[in-house]
Structure formats: C-alpha cells, structure tokens
Amino acid sequence: MPESVETRPSSQVPPHELPASLRDAGLANWIREPLDDAVDRRRRIIMPPAAATMGTPASAYQGALLDEGRHPDTIFMMGENPALPKMPERPTLKDFYLLRFGPIPRTHLLQSARVARENGLDEKVIMACLLHDIAIAGLLSANHGYWGAQLVAPYVEEEIAWAIEKHEALRYFPDESVGYRYPEAYIGYFGADYNPPDYIRREHEAARRHRWYMRSRLITINDIYSFDPNVVVDFDEFEDVVGRNFRQPAEGLGFDGSPVAHMWRTMIWPNNFL
Ligand SMILES: [Fe+2]
Ligand SMILES: [Fe+2]
C-alpha cells in the first residue's frame, strides 16, 4: 500500500460521540473517522454488505448504522474511501492486483501462475492460474470459481473462463491419473468429514467428461495450497502472458459497458452504500 494512503486515526475530535452500542459491537470499524479527509468534515459510515454480515452478530446492527447515518454530521460512504489507494481513471488488470487485492490472495495467484510457467504449461493455463481465485481476492469467496469466471469472461478465451469456473468443483475430487490428490489444506479448512454438496458433485462429473477438462484440472494441480506469503512475485513477470491473453478494454475495467463492468466497479469502490 502506498505510504500516502491515510489509514491512521487522527487527533480530530468528532462532533458527537458514537453510541456505545455501535462501539461495543465493534462497528466502529465500519465508520470512517477521523473527519480530516471526510467530505465537509463529515463522518462517513460504511454499511457492510449483506453477504459479509448475514449470519453474524453484525447483521443486528444495520438499523443502528442507519440511525447513525441520519445524524447531520454523518453521511454514508460513496466514492473514494481514503483508506484505499485511488485507482486510475482507466484501470487495468494489474491495477486491481496492486491496488486492491490483499497480499495473501495476490501472492497466491502470482505463485500459482509462476508454478504453472515453471511446469512448462501453455499460456492459457498460466493465465487461468493467474486469474483463478480473483473473486476471492476482490469480490466474494463463496462460489468464487463462478464469480471469477464471470468477471473475466468478456476479456479471455472461453476456455480460460470455463477452466476457472470448474476448478471450484474439481479441487474436491482427486484424479490420481494426473497426480492430483485431495488437498491436505482442505482437511484443515473443512474437517476430515466434509462432503461437497450434490451440485458440486454433478459439476465435477460433467467437467470430467468435457473436452476442456485438463485445462481446469491443471489449475487445481498448480494451485498452491500451502504457500509462503513472503515470497514476492512481480506481476510484470506475466506482462507478456497478460498482453496476449487478456483483452484489456481501452475505457478501463469497470467502464467499458460490458455485462460485468459493475463487478469491476464494485472492486474499485467496494464500500459504496449503493
Ligand atoms: Fe480456488
Ligand atoms: Fe487457489
């Protein structure tokens, strides 16, 4: 994160104290103080998205946050959140990796792509590995293969988007014939008794019969399940692969009017109230 990005609290005294109920619930995390950089010195509230809070104690505080938003010195977050680096007007794929994705998913994607390259795989597989968990990195974890495939579909060959979608199901099912075992990491994540749901089983069976099966299987083989977050891989290592396999829109991702532009805009301004 660039040093110019302000994430520390300031010494500015807010014009009114937040209700203790919000502070006690830890919801101060969603409220942008200080006021130095807020619009007209107003406090800005980030309303957490339903997908992030459903089923958690935070969901009970939606009303309290809405009430807080009615205060005259308070507005909801729209546009630039000073805690995030500002994106260029015409963002490229690289800008999302460097300015939006956290170090863990970013490193995971770059390391997977590097392993695919070291294994001598073709560019479509390297590109698919570079993108495969992009939804986890910037949007949503649940159903990440499907979200990720949709995000990139207008910009990559159909085969790449297909492989990204199907890796979601394939990673649960070993294929010893190509050296893929059930990931040890998943036993830790989900428990040894985890059984994928029926729809995932059906997706796996259909993908297995598909002519592009190995494209997607290779993502799971080169997926780094236990990786070192300290290993630095430069996005520019893949500049040539991205240049040939990702059709960057001239208007910038999020502004090209494609059916998925809104998904990229959500990653540019993830804290917008609406
Ligand atoms: Fe994945
Ligand atoms: Fe992965």
Short mmCIF file of C-alpha atoms and ligand atoms in Angstrom, two decimals:
data_model
loop_
_atom_site.label_atom_id
_atom_site.label_comp_id
_atom_site.label_asym_id
_atom_site.label_seq_id
_atom_site.Cartn_x
_atom_site.Cartn_y
_atom_site.Cartn_z
CA MET A 1 0.00 0.00 0.00
CA PRO A 2 1.47 3.41 -0.94
CA GLU A 3 2.64 5.49 2.00
CA SER A 4 0.39 8.37 1.04
CA VAL A 5 -2.71 6.37 1.91
CA GLU A 6 -4.05 7.54 5.23
CA THR A 7 -5.33 4.75 7.43
CA ARG A 8 -4.40 6.03 10.90
CA PRO A 9 -6.90 7.74 13.16
CA SER A 10 -6.40 11.46 13.52
CA SER A 11 -6.50 13.73 16.50
CA GLN A 12 -9.61 15.47 15.21
CA VAL A 13 -12.37 15.32 17.72
CA PRO A 14 -15.57 14.04 16.16
CA PRO A 15 -18.51 16.40 16.67
CA HIS A 16 -20.51 13.79 18.51
CA GLU A 17 -19.73 10.52 20.18
CA LEU A 18 -20.88 7.34 18.54
CA PRO A 19 -23.46 5.43 20.53
CA ALA A 20 -21.83 2.94 22.86
CA SER A 21 -23.89 0.16 21.29
CA LEU A 22 -22.06 0.62 18.00
CA ARG A 23 -18.66 0.80 19.64
CA ASP A 24 -19.38 -2.22 21.82
CA ALA A 25 -20.44 -4.21 18.77
CA GLY A 26 -17.11 -3.40 17.14
CA LEU A 27 -18.91 -1.49 14.40
CA ALA A 28 -16.59 1.45 14.76
CA ASN A 29 -14.57 -0.50 12.19
CA TRP A 30 -17.14 0.43 9.60
CA ILE A 31 -17.14 4.10 10.42
CA ARG A 32 -14.65 6.41 8.83
CA GLU A 33 -13.14 8.66 11.42
CA PRO A 34 -11.25 10.99 11.50
CA LEU A 35 -13.04 13.78 9.79
CA ASP A 36 -9.98 15.48 8.24
CA ASP A 37 -10.46 13.86 4.90
CA ALA A 38 -14.19 13.30 5.04
CA VAL A 39 -16.48 15.29 2.79
CA ASP A 40 -17.17 18.64 4.50
CA ARG A 41 -15.62 17.23 7.66
CA ARG A 42 -18.42 14.75 7.97
CA ARG A 43 -18.12 11.30 9.43
CA ARG A 44 -18.62 8.57 6.84
CA ILE A 45 -20.22 5.24 7.57
CA ILE A 46 -19.53 2.12 5.57
CA MET A 47 -22.62 -0.08 5.55
CA PRO A 48 -21.24 -3.61 5.46
CA PRO A 49 -22.67 -5.64 2.57
CA ALA A 50 -25.26 -8.26 3.46
CA ALA A 51 -23.03 -11.04 2.15
CA ALA A 52 -20.40 -10.08 4.74
CA THR A 53 -22.64 -9.86 7.77
CA MET A 54 -25.55 -12.30 7.27
CA GLY A 55 -25.42 -14.90 10.00
CA THR A 56 -23.09 -12.82 12.15
CA PRO A 57 -23.80 -10.53 15.12
CA ALA A 58 -23.05 -7.51 12.91
CA SER A 59 -26.29 -8.07 10.98
CA ALA A 60 -28.26 -6.99 14.05
CA TYR A 61 -26.76 -3.51 13.86
CA GLN A 62 -27.94 -2.49 10.41
CA GLY A 63 -30.66 -0.34 11.97
CA ALA A 64 -28.22 1.32 14.38
CA LEU A 65 -25.90 2.20 11.50
CA LEU A 66 -28.83 3.61 9.50
CA ASP A 67 -29.84 5.70 12.54
CA GLU A 68 -26.29 6.97 12.85
CA GLY A 69 -26.37 7.96 9.19
CA ARG A 70 -29.25 10.34 9.90
CA HIS A 71 -27.03 12.48 12.11
CA PRO A 72 -26.28 15.84 10.43
CA ASP A 73 -22.52 15.38 10.69
CA THR A 74 -22.65 11.90 9.16
CA ILE A 75 -23.07 10.51 5.65
CA PHE A 76 -22.66 7.09 4.08
CA MET A 77 -19.50 6.21 2.19
CA MET A 78 -19.77 6.88 -1.53
CA GLY A 79 -16.85 7.22 -3.90
CA GLU A 80 -13.26 7.33 -2.75
CA ASN A 81 -12.53 5.77 0.63
CA PRO A 82 -9.30 7.41 1.79
CA ALA A 83 -8.23 4.09 3.33
CA LEU A 84 -7.85 2.65 -0.19
CA PRO A 85 -5.43 3.79 -2.87
CA LYS A 86 -7.17 5.73 -5.63
CA MET A 87 -7.49 3.73 -8.82
CA PRO A 88 -6.51 5.24 -12.20
CA GLU A 89 -9.32 6.50 -14.43
CA ARG A 90 -8.90 3.56 -16.78
CA PRO A 91 -7.89 0.68 -14.54
CA THR A 92 -6.07 -2.31 -15.94
CA LEU A 93 -5.91 -5.84 -14.57
CA LYS A 94 -2.57 -5.03 -12.98
CA ASP A 95 -4.07 -2.07 -11.07
CA PHE A 96 -6.52 -4.40 -9.33
CA TYR A 97 -3.72 -6.77 -8.31
CA LEU A 98 -1.55 -3.98 -6.96
CA LEU A 99 -4.08 -1.51 -5.55
CA ARG A 100 -6.99 -3.65 -4.41
CA PHE A 101 -6.05 -7.27 -3.75
CA GLY A 102 -4.58 -8.16 -0.37
CA PRO A 103 -1.09 -9.66 -0.16
CA ILE A 104 -2.27 -13.21 0.58
CA PRO A 105 -4.59 -13.76 -2.41
CA ARG A 106 -2.31 -11.71 -4.67
CA THR A 107 0.70 -13.83 -3.75
CA HIS A 108 -1.36 -17.00 -4.10
CA LEU A 109 -2.39 -16.10 -7.66
CA LEU A 110 1.07 -14.98 -8.73
CA GLN A 111 2.75 -18.03 -7.21
CA SER A 112 0.27 -20.40 -8.88
CA ALA A 113 0.95 -18.74 -12.25
CA ARG A 114 4.69 -18.97 -11.66
CA VAL A 115 4.47 -22.69 -10.83
CA ALA A 116 2.42 -23.26 -14.00
CA ARG A 117 5.09 -21.50 -16.01
CA GLU A 118 7.89 -23.47 -14.32
CA ASN A 119 5.99 -26.65 -15.14
CA GLY A 120 6.18 -25.67 -18.80
CA LEU A 121 2.43 -25.28 -19.28
CA ASP A 122 0.98 -23.25 -22.09
CA GLU A 123 -0.08 -19.63 -21.77
CA LYS A 124 -3.77 -20.31 -21.44
CA VAL A 125 -3.11 -22.39 -18.34
CA ILE A 126 -0.72 -19.79 -16.91
CA MET A 127 -3.37 -17.09 -17.49
CA ALA A 128 -6.07 -19.25 -15.90
CA CYS A 129 -3.84 -19.85 -12.86
CA LEU A 130 -3.16 -16.13 -12.56
CA LEU A 131 -6.90 -15.41 -12.52
CA HIS A 132 -8.39 -18.49 -10.86
CA ASP A 133 -9.12 -17.03 -7.38
CA ILE A 134 -9.62 -13.44 -8.49
CA ALA A 135 -13.09 -13.40 -6.90
CA ILE A 136 -11.64 -14.33 -3.52
CA ALA A 137 -9.05 -11.58 -3.94
CA GLY A 138 -11.54 -8.84 -4.70
CA LEU A 139 -15.19 -9.79 -4.53
CA LEU A 140 -16.64 -12.84 -2.80
CA SER A 141 -15.27 -16.16 -1.59
CA ALA A 142 -18.42 -18.28 -1.73
CA ASN A 143 -18.85 -19.64 -5.27
CA HIS A 144 -15.59 -17.95 -6.17
CA GLY A 145 -14.99 -20.06 -9.28
CA TYR A 146 -18.28 -18.90 -10.78
CA TRP A 147 -17.88 -15.24 -9.81
CA GLY A 148 -14.29 -15.30 -11.08
CA ALA A 149 -15.25 -16.86 -14.41
CA GLN A 150 -17.94 -14.22 -14.96
CA LEU A 151 -15.60 -11.38 -14.07
CA VAL A 152 -13.09 -12.30 -16.75
CA ALA A 153 -15.31 -13.91 -19.40
CA PRO A 154 -15.53 -10.87 -21.72
CA TYR A 155 -11.74 -10.50 -21.74
CA VAL A 156 -10.34 -14.02 -22.09
CA GLU A 157 -10.89 -17.03 -24.33
CA GLU A 158 -13.95 -19.06 -23.41
CA GLU A 159 -11.73 -21.96 -22.46
CA ILE A 160 -9.97 -19.92 -19.75
CA ALA A 161 -13.22 -18.73 -18.16
CA TRP A 162 -14.58 -22.29 -18.27
CA ALA A 163 -11.48 -23.64 -16.54
CA ILE A 164 -11.75 -21.01 -13.80
CA GLU A 165 -15.41 -21.82 -13.18
CA LYS A 166 -14.88 -25.57 -13.00
CA HIS A 167 -11.83 -25.53 -10.72
CA GLU A 168 -14.28 -24.78 -7.91
CA ALA A 169 -15.71 -28.31 -8.14
CA LEU A 170 -12.65 -30.19 -9.40
CA ARG A 171 -10.45 -29.32 -6.42
CA TYR A 172 -12.58 -31.56 -4.16
CA PHE A 173 -12.06 -34.65 -6.28
CA PRO A 174 -8.73 -36.44 -6.72
CA ASP A 175 -7.52 -37.59 -10.12
CA GLU A 176 -4.60 -39.90 -9.40
CA SER A 177 -4.04 -40.46 -13.13
CA VAL A 178 -2.63 -36.92 -13.35
CA GLY A 179 -1.19 -36.78 -9.83
CA TYR A 180 -3.91 -34.69 -8.18
CA ARG A 181 -4.74 -35.62 -4.60
CA TYR A 182 -7.34 -34.13 -2.26
CA PRO A 183 -5.59 -31.09 -0.73
CA GLU A 184 -4.28 -31.57 2.81
CA ALA A 185 -5.19 -27.94 3.41
CA TYR A 186 -8.88 -28.73 2.91
CA ILE A 187 -8.82 -31.24 5.77
CA GLY A 188 -7.66 -28.35 7.96
CA TYR A 189 -10.16 -25.90 6.46
CA PHE A 190 -13.29 -28.04 6.41
CA GLY A 191 -12.56 -31.06 8.62
CA ALA A 192 -11.83 -34.62 7.51
CA ASP A 193 -15.57 -35.40 7.36
CA TYR A 194 -16.50 -32.66 4.87
CA ASN A 195 -18.61 -33.81 1.93
CA PRO A 196 -19.15 -31.47 -1.01
CA PRO A 197 -22.83 -30.82 -1.82
CA ASP A 198 -24.59 -32.63 -4.65
CA TYR A 199 -24.46 -29.73 -7.09
CA ILE A 200 -20.66 -29.67 -6.75
CA ARG A 201 -20.53 -33.44 -7.36
CA ARG A 202 -22.63 -33.02 -10.50
CA GLU A 203 -20.44 -30.15 -11.69
CA HIS A 204 -17.35 -32.30 -11.19
CA GLU A 205 -18.78 -35.23 -13.12
CA ALA A 206 -19.84 -33.03 -16.04
CA ALA A 207 -16.48 -31.22 -16.10
CA ARG A 208 -14.65 -34.53 -16.11
CA ARG A 209 -16.36 -35.53 -19.36
CA HIS A 210 -15.76 -32.16 -21.01
CA ARG A 211 -13.14 -31.72 -23.71
CA TRP A 212 -11.54 -28.91 -21.74
CA TYR A 213 -11.29 -30.98 -18.56
CA MET A 214 -7.48 -30.87 -18.35
CA ARG A 215 -7.46 -27.06 -18.64
CA SER A 216 -9.35 -26.82 -15.39
CA ARG A 217 -7.64 -29.78 -13.77
CA LEU A 218 -4.29 -28.07 -14.38
CA ILE A 219 -5.47 -25.10 -12.32
CA THR A 220 -6.04 -27.43 -9.37
CA ILE A 221 -2.67 -29.12 -9.91
CA ASN A 222 -0.82 -25.79 -9.93
CA ASP A 223 -2.93 -24.28 -7.17
CA ILE A 224 -0.60 -23.60 -4.26
CA TYR A 225 -2.45 -24.79 -1.19
CA SER A 226 0.27 -24.07 1.32
CA PHE A 227 2.23 -21.09 0.16
CA ASP A 228 4.69 -18.67 1.58
CA PRO A 229 3.16 -15.18 1.78
CA ASN A 230 6.67 -13.74 1.99
CA VAL A 231 7.63 -14.90 -1.48
CA VAL A 232 7.49 -11.91 -3.78
CA VAL A 233 6.36 -12.46 -7.35
CA ASP A 234 6.22 -9.41 -9.59
CA PHE A 235 3.04 -9.05 -11.66
CA ASP A 236 5.27 -7.85 -14.51
CA GLU A 237 6.65 -11.38 -14.82
CA PHE A 238 3.36 -12.10 -16.59
CA GLU A 239 3.10 -8.90 -18.62
CA ASP A 240 3.57 -10.80 -21.88
CA VAL A 241 1.09 -13.56 -20.99
CA VAL A 242 -1.50 -10.99 -19.88
CA GLY A 243 -0.89 -8.91 -23.01
CA ARG A 244 -1.64 -11.86 -25.26
CA ASN A 245 -4.45 -13.48 -23.25
CA PHE A 246 -6.41 -10.70 -21.55
CA ARG A 247 -8.21 -8.15 -23.74
CA GLN A 248 -7.84 -5.04 -21.65
CA PRO A 249 -10.67 -2.61 -22.59
CA ALA A 250 -9.50 0.86 -23.68
CA GLU A 251 -12.04 2.54 -21.37
CA GLY A 252 -10.67 0.64 -18.38
CA LEU A 253 -12.13 -2.29 -16.46
CA GLY A 254 -15.40 -1.11 -14.96
CA PHE A 255 -16.13 1.47 -17.62
CA ASP A 256 -16.38 -0.46 -20.87
CA GLY A 257 -20.12 -1.10 -20.68
CA SER A 258 -19.58 -4.87 -20.60
CA PRO A 259 -22.09 -7.08 -18.78
CA VAL A 260 -19.59 -7.40 -15.92
CA ALA A 261 -18.38 -3.80 -15.69
CA HIS A 262 -20.34 -3.32 -12.44
CA MET A 263 -18.38 -6.16 -10.83
CA TRP A 264 -15.09 -4.37 -11.51
CA ARG A 265 -16.59 -1.08 -10.26
CA THR A 266 -17.56 -2.86 -7.06
CA MET A 267 -13.87 -3.63 -6.55
CA ILE A 268 -12.89 -0.03 -7.36
CA TRP A 269 -15.37 1.39 -4.80
CA PRO A 270 -16.15 -1.60 -2.56
CA ASN A 271 -17.55 0.48 0.29
CA ASN A 272 -20.23 2.40 -1.60
CA PHE A 273 -23.55 2.47 0.23
CA LEU A 274 -25.39 1.87 -3.06
FE FE B 1 -9.98 -21.61 -5.91
FE FE B 2 -6.29 -21.21 -5.48
#
